PDB file of C-alpha atoms and ligand atoms in Angstrom:
ATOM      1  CA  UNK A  22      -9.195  65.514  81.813  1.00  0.00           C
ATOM      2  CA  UNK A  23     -10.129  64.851  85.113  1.00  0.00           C
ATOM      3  CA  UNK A  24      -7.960  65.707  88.153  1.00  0.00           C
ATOM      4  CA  UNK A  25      -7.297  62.364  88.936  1.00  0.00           C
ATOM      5  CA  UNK A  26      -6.135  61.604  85.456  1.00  0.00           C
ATOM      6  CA  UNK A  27      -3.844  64.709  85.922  1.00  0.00           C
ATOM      7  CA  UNK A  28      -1.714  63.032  88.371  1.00  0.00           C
ATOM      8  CA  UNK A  29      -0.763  66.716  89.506  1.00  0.00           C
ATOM      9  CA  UNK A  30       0.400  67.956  86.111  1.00  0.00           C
ATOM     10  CA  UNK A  31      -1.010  71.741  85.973  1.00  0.00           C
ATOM     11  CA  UNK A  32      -4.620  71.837  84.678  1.00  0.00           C
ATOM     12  CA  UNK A  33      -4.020  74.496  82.120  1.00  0.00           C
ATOM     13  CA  UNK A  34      -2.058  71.870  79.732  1.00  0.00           C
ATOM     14  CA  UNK A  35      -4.370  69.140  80.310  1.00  0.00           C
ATOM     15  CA  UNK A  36      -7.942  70.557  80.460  1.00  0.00           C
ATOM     16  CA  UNK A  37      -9.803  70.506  77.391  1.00  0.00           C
ATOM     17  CA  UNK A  38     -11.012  74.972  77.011  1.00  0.00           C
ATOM     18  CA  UNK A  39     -14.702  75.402  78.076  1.00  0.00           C
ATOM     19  CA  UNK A  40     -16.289  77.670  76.382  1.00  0.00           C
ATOM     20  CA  UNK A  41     -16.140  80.044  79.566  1.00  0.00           C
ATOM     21  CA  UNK A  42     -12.450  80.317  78.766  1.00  0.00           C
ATOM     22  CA  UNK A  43     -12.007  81.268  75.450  1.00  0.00           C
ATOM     23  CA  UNK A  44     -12.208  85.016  74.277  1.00  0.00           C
ATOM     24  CA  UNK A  45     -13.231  86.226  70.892  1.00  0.00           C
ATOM     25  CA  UNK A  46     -11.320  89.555  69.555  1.00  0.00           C
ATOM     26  CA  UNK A  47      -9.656  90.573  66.334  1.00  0.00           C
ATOM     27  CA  UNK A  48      -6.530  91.272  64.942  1.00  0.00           C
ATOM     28  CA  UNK A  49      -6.135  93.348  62.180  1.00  0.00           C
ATOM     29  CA  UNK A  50     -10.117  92.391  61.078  1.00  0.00           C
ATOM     30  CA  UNK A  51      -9.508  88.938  61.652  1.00  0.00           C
ATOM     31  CA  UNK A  52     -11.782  87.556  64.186  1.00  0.00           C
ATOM     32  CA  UNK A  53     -10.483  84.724  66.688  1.00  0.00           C
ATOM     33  CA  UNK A  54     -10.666  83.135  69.585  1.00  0.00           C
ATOM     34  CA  UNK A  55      -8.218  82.544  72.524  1.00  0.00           C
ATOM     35  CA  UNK A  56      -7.812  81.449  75.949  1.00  0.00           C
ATOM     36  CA  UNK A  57      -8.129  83.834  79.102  1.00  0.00           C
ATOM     37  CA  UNK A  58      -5.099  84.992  80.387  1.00  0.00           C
ATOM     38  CA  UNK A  59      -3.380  84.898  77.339  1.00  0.00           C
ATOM     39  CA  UNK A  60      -1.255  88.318  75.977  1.00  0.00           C
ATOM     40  CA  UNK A  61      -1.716  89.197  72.367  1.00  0.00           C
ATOM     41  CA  UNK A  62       1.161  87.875  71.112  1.00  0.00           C
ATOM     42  CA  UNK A  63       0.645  84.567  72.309  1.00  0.00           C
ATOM     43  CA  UNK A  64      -2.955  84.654  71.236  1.00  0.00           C
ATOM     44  CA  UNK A  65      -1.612  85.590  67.345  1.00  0.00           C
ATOM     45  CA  UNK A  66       0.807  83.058  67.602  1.00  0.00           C
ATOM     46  CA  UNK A  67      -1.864  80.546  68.271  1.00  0.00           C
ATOM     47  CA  UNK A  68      -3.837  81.621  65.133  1.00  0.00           C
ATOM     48  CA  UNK A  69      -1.408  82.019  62.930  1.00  0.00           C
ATOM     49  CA  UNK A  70      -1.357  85.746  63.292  1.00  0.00           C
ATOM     50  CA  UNK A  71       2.826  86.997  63.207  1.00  0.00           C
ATOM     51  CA  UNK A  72       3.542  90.019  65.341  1.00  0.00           C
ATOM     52  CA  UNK A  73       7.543  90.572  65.820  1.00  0.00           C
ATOM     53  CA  UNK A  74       9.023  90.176  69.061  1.00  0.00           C
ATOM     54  CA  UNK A  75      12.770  90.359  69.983  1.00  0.00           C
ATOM     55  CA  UNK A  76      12.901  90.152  73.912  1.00  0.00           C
ATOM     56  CA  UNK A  77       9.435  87.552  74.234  1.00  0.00           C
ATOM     57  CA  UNK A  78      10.471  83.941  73.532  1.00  0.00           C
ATOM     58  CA  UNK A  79       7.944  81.401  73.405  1.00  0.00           C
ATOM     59  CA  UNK A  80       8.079  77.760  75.273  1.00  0.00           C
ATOM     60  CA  UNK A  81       8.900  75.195  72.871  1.00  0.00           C
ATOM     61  CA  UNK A  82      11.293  72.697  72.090  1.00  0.00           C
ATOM     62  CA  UNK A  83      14.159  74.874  70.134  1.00  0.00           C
ATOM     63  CA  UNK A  84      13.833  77.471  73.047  1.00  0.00           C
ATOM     64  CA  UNK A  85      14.141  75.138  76.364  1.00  0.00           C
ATOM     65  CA  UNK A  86      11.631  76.812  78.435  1.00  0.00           C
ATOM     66  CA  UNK A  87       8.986  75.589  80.218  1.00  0.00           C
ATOM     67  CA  UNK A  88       6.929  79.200  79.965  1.00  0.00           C
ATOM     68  CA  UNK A  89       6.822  81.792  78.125  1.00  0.00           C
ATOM     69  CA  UNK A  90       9.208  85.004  78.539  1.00  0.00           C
ATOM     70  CA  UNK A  91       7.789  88.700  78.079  1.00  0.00           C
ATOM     71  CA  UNK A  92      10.497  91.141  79.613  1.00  0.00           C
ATOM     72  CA  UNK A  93       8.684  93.745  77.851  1.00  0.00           C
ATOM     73  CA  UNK A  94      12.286  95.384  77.265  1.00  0.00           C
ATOM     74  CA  UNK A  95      11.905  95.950  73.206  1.00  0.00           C
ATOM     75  CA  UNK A  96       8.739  97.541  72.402  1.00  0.00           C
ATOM     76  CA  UNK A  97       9.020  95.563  68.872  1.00  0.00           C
ATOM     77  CA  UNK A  98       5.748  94.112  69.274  1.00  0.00           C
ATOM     78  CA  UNK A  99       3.998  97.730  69.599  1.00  0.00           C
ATOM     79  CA  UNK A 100       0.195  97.117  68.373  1.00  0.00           C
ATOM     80  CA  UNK A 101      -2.650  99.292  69.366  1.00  0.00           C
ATOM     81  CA  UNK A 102      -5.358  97.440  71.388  1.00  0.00           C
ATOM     82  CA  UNK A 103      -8.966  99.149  71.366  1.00  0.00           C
ATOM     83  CA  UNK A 104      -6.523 102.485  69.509  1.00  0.00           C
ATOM     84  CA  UNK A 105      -4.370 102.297  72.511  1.00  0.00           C
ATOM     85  CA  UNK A 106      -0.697 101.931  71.856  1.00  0.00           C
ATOM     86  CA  UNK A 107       0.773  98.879  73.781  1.00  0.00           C
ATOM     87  CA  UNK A 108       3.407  96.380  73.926  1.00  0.00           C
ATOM     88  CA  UNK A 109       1.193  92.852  72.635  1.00  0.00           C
ATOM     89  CA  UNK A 110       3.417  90.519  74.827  1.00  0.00           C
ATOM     90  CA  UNK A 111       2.451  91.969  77.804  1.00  0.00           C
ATOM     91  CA  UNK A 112      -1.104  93.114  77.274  1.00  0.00           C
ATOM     92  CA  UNK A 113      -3.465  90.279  78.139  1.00  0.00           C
ATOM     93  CA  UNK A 114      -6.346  89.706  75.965  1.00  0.00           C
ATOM     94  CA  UNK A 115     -10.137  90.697  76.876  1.00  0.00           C
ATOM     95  CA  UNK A 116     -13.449  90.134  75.123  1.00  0.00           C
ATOM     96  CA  UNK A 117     -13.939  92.409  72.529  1.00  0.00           C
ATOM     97  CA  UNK A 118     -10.267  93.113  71.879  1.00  0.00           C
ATOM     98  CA  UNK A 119      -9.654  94.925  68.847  1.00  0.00           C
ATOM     99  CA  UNK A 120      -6.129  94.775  68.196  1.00  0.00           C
ATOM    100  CA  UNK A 121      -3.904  96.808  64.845  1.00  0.00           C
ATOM    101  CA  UNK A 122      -1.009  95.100  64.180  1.00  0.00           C
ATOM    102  CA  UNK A 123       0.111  95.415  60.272  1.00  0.00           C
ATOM    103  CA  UNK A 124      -0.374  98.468  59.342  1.00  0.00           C
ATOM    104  CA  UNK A 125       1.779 101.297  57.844  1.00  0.00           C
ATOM    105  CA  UNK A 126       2.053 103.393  61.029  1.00  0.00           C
ATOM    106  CA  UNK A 127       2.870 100.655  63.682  1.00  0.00           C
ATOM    107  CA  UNK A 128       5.074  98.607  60.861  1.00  0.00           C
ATOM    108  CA  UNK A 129       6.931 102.323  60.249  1.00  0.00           C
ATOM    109  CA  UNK A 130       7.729 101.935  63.700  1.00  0.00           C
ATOM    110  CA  UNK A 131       9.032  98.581  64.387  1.00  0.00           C
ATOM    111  CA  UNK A 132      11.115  99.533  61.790  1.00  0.00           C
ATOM    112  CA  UNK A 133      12.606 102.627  64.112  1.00  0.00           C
ATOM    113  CA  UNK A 134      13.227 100.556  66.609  1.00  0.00           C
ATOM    114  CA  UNK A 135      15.509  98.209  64.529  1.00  0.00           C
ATOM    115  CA  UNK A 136      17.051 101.110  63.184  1.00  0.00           C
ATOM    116  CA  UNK A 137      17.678 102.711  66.822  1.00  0.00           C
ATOM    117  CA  UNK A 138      18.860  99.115  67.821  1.00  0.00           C
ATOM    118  CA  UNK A 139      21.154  99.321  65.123  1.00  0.00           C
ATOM    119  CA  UNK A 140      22.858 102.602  65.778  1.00  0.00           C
ATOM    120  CA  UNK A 141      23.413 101.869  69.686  1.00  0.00           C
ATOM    121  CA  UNK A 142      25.519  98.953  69.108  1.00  0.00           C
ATOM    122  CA  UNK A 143      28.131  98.374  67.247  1.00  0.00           C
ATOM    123  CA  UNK A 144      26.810  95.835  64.816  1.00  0.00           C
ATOM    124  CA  UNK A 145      29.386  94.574  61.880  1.00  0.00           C
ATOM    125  CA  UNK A 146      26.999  91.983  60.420  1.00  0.00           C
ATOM    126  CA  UNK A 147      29.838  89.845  58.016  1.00  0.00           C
ATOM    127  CA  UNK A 148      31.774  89.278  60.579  1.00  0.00           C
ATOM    128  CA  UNK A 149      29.233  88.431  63.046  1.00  0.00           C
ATOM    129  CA  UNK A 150      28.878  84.649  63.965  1.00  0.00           C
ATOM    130  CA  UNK A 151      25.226  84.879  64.161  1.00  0.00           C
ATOM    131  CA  UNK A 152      24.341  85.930  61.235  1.00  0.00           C
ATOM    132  CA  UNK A 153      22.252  84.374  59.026  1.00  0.00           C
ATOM    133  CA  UNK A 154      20.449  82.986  62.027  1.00  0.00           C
ATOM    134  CA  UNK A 155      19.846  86.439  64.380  1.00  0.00           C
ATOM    135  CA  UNK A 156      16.474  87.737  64.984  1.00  0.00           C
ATOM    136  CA  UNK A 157      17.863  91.518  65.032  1.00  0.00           C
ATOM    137  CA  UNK A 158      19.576  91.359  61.400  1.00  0.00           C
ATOM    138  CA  UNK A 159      16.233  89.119  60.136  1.00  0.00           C
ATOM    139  CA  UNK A 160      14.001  91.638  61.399  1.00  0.00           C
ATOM    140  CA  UNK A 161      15.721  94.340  59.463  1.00  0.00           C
ATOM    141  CA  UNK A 162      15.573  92.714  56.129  1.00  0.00           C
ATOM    142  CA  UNK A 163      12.092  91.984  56.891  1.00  0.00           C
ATOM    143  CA  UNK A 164      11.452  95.797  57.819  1.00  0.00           C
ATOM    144  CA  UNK A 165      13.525  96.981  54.828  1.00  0.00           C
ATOM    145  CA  UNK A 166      16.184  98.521  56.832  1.00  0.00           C
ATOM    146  CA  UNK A 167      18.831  99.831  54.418  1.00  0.00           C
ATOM    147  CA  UNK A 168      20.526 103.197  55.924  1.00  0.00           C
ATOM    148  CA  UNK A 169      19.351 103.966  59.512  1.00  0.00           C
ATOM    149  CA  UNK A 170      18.015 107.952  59.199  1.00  0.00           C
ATOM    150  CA  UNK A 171      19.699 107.996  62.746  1.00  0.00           C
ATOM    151  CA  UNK A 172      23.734 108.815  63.731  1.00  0.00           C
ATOM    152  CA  UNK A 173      25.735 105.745  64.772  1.00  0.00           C
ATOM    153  CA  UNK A 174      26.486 106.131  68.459  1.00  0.00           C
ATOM    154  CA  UNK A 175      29.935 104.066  67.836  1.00  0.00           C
ATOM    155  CA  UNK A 176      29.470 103.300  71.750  1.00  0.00           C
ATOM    156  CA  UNK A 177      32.358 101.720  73.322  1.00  0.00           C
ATOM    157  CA  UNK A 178      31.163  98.406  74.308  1.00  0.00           C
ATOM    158  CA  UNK A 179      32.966  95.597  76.374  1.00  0.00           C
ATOM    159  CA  UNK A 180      33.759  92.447  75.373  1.00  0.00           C
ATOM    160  CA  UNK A 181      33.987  89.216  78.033  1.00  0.00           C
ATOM    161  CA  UNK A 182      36.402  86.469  76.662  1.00  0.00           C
ATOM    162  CA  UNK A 183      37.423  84.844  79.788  1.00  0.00           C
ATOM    163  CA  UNK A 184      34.240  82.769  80.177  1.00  0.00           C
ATOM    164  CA  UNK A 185      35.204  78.929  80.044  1.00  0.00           C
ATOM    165  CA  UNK A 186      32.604  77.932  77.083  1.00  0.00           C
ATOM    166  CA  UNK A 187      31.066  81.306  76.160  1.00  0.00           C
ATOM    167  CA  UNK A 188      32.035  84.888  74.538  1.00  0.00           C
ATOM    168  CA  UNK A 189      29.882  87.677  75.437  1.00  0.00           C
ATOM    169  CA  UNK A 190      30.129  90.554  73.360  1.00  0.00           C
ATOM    170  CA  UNK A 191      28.463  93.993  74.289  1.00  0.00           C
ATOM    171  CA  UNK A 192      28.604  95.595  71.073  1.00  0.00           C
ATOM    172  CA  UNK A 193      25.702  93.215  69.750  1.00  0.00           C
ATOM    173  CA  UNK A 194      23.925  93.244  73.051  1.00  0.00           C
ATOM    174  CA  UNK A 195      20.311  95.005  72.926  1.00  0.00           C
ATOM    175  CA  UNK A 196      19.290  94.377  76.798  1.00  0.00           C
ATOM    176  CA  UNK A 197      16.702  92.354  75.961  1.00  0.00           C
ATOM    177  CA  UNK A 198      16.856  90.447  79.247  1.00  0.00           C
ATOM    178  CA  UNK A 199      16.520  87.099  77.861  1.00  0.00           C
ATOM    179  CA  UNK A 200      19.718  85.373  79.278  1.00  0.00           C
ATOM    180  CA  UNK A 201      19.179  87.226  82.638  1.00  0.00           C
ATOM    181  CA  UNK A 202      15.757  85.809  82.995  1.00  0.00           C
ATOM    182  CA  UNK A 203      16.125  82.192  81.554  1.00  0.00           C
ATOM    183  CA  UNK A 204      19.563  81.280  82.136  1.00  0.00           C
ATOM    184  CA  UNK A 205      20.264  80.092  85.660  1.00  0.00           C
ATOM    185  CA  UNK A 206      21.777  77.369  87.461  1.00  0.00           C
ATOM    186  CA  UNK A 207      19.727  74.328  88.737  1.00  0.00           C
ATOM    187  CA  UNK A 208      19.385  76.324  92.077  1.00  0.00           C
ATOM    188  CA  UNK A 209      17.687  78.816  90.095  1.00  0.00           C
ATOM    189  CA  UNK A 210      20.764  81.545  90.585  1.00  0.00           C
ATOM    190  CA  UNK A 211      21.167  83.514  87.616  1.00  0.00           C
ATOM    191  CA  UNK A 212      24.462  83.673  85.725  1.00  0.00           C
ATOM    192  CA  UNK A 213      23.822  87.044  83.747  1.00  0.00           C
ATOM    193  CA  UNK A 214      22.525  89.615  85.306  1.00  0.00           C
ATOM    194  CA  UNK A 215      22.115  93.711  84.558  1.00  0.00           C
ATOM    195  CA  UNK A 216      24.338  96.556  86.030  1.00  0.00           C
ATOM    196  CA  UNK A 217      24.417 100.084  85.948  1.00  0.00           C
ATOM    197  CA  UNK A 218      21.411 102.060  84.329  1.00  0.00           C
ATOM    198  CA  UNK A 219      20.138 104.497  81.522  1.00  0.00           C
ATOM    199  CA  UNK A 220      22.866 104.102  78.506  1.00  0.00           C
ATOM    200  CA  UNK A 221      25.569 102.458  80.862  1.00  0.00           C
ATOM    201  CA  UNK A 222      23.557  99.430  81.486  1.00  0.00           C
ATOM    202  CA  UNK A 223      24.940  96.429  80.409  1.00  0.00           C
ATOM    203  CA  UNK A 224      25.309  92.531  80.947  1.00  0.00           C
ATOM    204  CA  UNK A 225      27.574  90.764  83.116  1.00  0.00           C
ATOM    205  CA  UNK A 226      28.590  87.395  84.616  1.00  0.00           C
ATOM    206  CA  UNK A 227      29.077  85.782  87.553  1.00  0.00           C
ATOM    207  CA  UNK A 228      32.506  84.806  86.947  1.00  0.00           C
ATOM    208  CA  UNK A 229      32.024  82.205  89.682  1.00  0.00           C
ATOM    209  CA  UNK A 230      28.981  80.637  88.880  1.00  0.00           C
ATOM    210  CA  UNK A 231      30.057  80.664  85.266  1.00  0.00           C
ATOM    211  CA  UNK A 232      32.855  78.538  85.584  1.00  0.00           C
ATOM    212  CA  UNK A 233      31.297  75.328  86.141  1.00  0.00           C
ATOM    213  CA  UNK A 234      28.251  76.037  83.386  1.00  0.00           C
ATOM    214  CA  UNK A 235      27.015  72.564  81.160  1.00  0.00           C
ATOM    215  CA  UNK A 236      27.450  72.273  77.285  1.00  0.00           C
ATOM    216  CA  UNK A 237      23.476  72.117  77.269  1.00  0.00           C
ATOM    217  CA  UNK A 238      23.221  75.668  79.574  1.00  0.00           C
ATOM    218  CA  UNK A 239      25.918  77.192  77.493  1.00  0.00           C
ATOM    219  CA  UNK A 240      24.391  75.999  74.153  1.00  0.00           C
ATOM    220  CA  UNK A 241      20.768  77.017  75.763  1.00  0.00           C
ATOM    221  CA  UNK A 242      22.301  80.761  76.547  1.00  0.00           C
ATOM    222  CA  UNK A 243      23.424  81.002  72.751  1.00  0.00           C
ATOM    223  CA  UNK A 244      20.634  79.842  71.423  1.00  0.00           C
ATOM    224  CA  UNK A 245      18.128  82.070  73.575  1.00  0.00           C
ATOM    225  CA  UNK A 246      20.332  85.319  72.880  1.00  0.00           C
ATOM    226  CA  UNK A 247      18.467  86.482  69.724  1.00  0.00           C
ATOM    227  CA  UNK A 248      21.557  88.743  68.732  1.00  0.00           C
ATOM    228  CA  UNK A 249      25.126  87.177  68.543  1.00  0.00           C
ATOM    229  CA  UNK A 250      26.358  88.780  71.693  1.00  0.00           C
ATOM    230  CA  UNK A 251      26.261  85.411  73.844  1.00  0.00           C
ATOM    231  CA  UNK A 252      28.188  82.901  71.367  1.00  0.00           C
ATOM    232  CA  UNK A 253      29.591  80.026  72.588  1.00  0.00           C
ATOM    233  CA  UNK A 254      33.539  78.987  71.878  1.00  0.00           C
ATOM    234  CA  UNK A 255      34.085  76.911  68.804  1.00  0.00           C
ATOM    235  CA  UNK A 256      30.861  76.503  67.884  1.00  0.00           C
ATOM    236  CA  UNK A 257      29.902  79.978  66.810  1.00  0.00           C
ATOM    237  CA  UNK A 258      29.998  79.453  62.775  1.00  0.00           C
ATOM    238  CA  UNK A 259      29.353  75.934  62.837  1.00  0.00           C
ATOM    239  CA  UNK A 260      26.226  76.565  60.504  1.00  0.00           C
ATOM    240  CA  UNK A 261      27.169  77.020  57.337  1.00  0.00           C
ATOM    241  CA  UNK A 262      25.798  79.576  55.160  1.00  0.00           C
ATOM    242  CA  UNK A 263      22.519  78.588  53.482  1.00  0.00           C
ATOM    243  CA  UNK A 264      21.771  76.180  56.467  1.00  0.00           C
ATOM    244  CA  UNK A 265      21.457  78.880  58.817  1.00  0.00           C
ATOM    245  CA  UNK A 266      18.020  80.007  60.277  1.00  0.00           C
ATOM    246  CA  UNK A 267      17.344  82.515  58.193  1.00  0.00           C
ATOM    247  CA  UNK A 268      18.656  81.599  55.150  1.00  0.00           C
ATOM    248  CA  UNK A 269      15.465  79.966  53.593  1.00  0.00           C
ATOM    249  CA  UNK A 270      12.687  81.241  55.796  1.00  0.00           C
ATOM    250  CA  UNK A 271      12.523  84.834  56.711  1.00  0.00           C
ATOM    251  CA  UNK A 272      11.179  85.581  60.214  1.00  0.00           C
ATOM    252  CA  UNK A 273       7.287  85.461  61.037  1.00  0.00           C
ATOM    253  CA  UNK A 274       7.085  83.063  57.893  1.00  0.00           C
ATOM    254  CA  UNK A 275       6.318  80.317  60.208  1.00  0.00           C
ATOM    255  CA  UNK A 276       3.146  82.168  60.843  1.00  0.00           C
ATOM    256  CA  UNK A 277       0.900  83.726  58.382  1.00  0.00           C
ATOM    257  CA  UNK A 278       0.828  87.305  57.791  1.00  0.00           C
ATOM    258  CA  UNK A 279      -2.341  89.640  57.177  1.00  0.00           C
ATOM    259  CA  UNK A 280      -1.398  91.816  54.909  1.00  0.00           C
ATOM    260  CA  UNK A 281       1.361  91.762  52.141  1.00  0.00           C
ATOM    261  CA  UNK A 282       3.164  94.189  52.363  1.00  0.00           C
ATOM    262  CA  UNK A 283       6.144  92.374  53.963  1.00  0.00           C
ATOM    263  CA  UNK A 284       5.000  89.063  53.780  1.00  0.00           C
ATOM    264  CA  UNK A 285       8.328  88.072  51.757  1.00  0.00           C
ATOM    265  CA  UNK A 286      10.209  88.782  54.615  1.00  0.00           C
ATOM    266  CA  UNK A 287      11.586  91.556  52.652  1.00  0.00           C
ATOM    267  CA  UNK A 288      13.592  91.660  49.895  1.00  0.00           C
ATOM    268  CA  UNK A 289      16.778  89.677  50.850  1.00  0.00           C
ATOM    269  CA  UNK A 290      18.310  88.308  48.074  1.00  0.00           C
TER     270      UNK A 290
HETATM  271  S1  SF4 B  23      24.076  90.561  66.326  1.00  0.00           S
HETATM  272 FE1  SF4 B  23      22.831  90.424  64.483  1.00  0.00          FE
HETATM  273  S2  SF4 B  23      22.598  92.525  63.823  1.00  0.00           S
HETATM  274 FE2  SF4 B  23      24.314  92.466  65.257  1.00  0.00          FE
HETATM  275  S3  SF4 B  23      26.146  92.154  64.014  1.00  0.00           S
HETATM  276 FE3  SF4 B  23      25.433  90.134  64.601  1.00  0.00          FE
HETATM  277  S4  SF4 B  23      24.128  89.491  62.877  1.00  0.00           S
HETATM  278 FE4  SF4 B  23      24.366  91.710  62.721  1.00  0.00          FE
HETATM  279  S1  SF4 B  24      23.272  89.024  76.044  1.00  0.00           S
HETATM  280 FE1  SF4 B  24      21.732  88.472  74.512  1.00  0.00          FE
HETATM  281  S2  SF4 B  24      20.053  87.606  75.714  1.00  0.00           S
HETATM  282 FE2  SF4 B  24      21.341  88.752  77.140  1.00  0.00          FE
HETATM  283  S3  SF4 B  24      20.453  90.804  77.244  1.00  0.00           S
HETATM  284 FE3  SF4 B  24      22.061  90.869  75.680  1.00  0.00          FE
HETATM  285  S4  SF4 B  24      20.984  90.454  73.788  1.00  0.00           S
HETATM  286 FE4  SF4 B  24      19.630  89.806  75.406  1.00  0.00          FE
HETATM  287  S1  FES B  25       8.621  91.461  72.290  1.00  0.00           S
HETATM  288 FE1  FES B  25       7.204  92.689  73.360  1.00  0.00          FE
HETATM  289  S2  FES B  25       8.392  94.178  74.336  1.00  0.00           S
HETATM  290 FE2  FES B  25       9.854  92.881  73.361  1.00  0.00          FE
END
């Protein structure tokens, strides 16, 4: 599409890929081709390819963005490029690329970092309104997860209640950075934002700025959050069970899977 045609809408959406911008590498033996620029995951994600993320959200209609997030916070999407251990959503591509991504080793970890996710918070899935639908929880199923071979930290977490339309609750919070990147006013100010460092960082508000938030931000800020620590009031277990996300597809089944070891999503019943 020529420039013209464009009217000033960015290039990169419009402009059919010459052949000078697509990459070939391979992912797990499969060989494919992707545009410059792009990081792993969003080059899988492209072909079909899953590799987990928690923190990286992708721009689409359920998410609201307009581009893709990678924080990099999570380390869930740990692959080896060229036999060099990386996280996928922040690596670009290159020509050539050989990238591991389902295999024992790397899936053995993913699985840790569930697992340490698990025993930081203070996470009491039945009772949690986001079950069912919460990447963390989904992830474990689909990683096997049954007794984490770590000790439960039983951290004392906060809880923020006063918030007009929304709940936060630290003890599901994994500092994933999502709400503090994406959620912001329509002057761009942001509305959660990190404190403190090491193992007292946390979330908080700006009370002020909070206040006056819209249904669609406040539904936006749940729906981003890919634990249940952002919920919003009276709404939180408005799904009901066997409509929610998870309950028919496990995660990554919207995306093929090379090998089958946990292609089921594992073995939730
Ligand atoms: S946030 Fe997810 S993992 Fe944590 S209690 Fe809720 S459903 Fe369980
Ligand atoms: S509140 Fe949710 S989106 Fe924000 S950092 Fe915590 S887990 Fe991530
Ligand atoms: S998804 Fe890549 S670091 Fe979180």
């Amino acid at each position: 599409m020529s420039e013209d045609m464009n009217g000033g809408m960015d290039n990169t959406l419009t402009d059919p890929l010459s052949s000078t911008n697509l990459m070939s590498l391979t992912i797990d033996g499969q060989e494919i081709q992707a545009e410059k620029g792009q990081t792993i995951v969003q080059a899988a994600q492209k072909n079909g390819i899953y590799i987990p993320t928690l923190c990286a959200l992708h721009a689409d209609k359920e998410s609201g963005l307009k581009h893709d997030l990678a924080p990099g916070t999570c380390r869930i999407c740990t692959v080896k490029a060229n036999g060099r251990t990386t996280a996928a959503c922040t690596t670009p591509i290159s020509q050539g690329l050989v990238v591991e991504n389902d295999t024992p080793e790397l899936n053995d970890l993913r699985k840790t970092i569930v697992e340490l996710l698990f025993v930081e918070g203070n996470h009491f899935c039945p009772s949690c309104e986001k079950s069912g639908s919460c990447d963390l929880q989904a992830l474990a199923y689909r990683y096997q997860m049954l007794t984490p071979r770590f000790h439960y930290a039983f951290t004392p977490r906060k809880v923020n209640a006063d918030m007009p339309k929304l709940l936060w609750d630290g003890n599901r919070c994994i500092l994933c950075r999502r709400c503090v990147l994406a959620i912001r006013t329509e002057e761009g100010e942001p509305l959660f934002v990190f404190a403190n460092r090491g193992d007292k960082s946390t979330i908080t508000v700006d009370t002020e700025l909070i206040q006056d938030i819209s249904e669609e931000l406040a539904q936006q800020a749940m729906d981003i959050c890919p634990v249940g620590a952002i919920i919003r009031k009276g709404k939180g277990f408005d799904t009901p069970f066997g409509q929610r996300k998870y309950d028919h597809s496990p995660i990554g089944s919207d995306t093929a899977c090379s090998s089958g070891e946990n292609k089921a999503g594992g073995e939730k019943s």
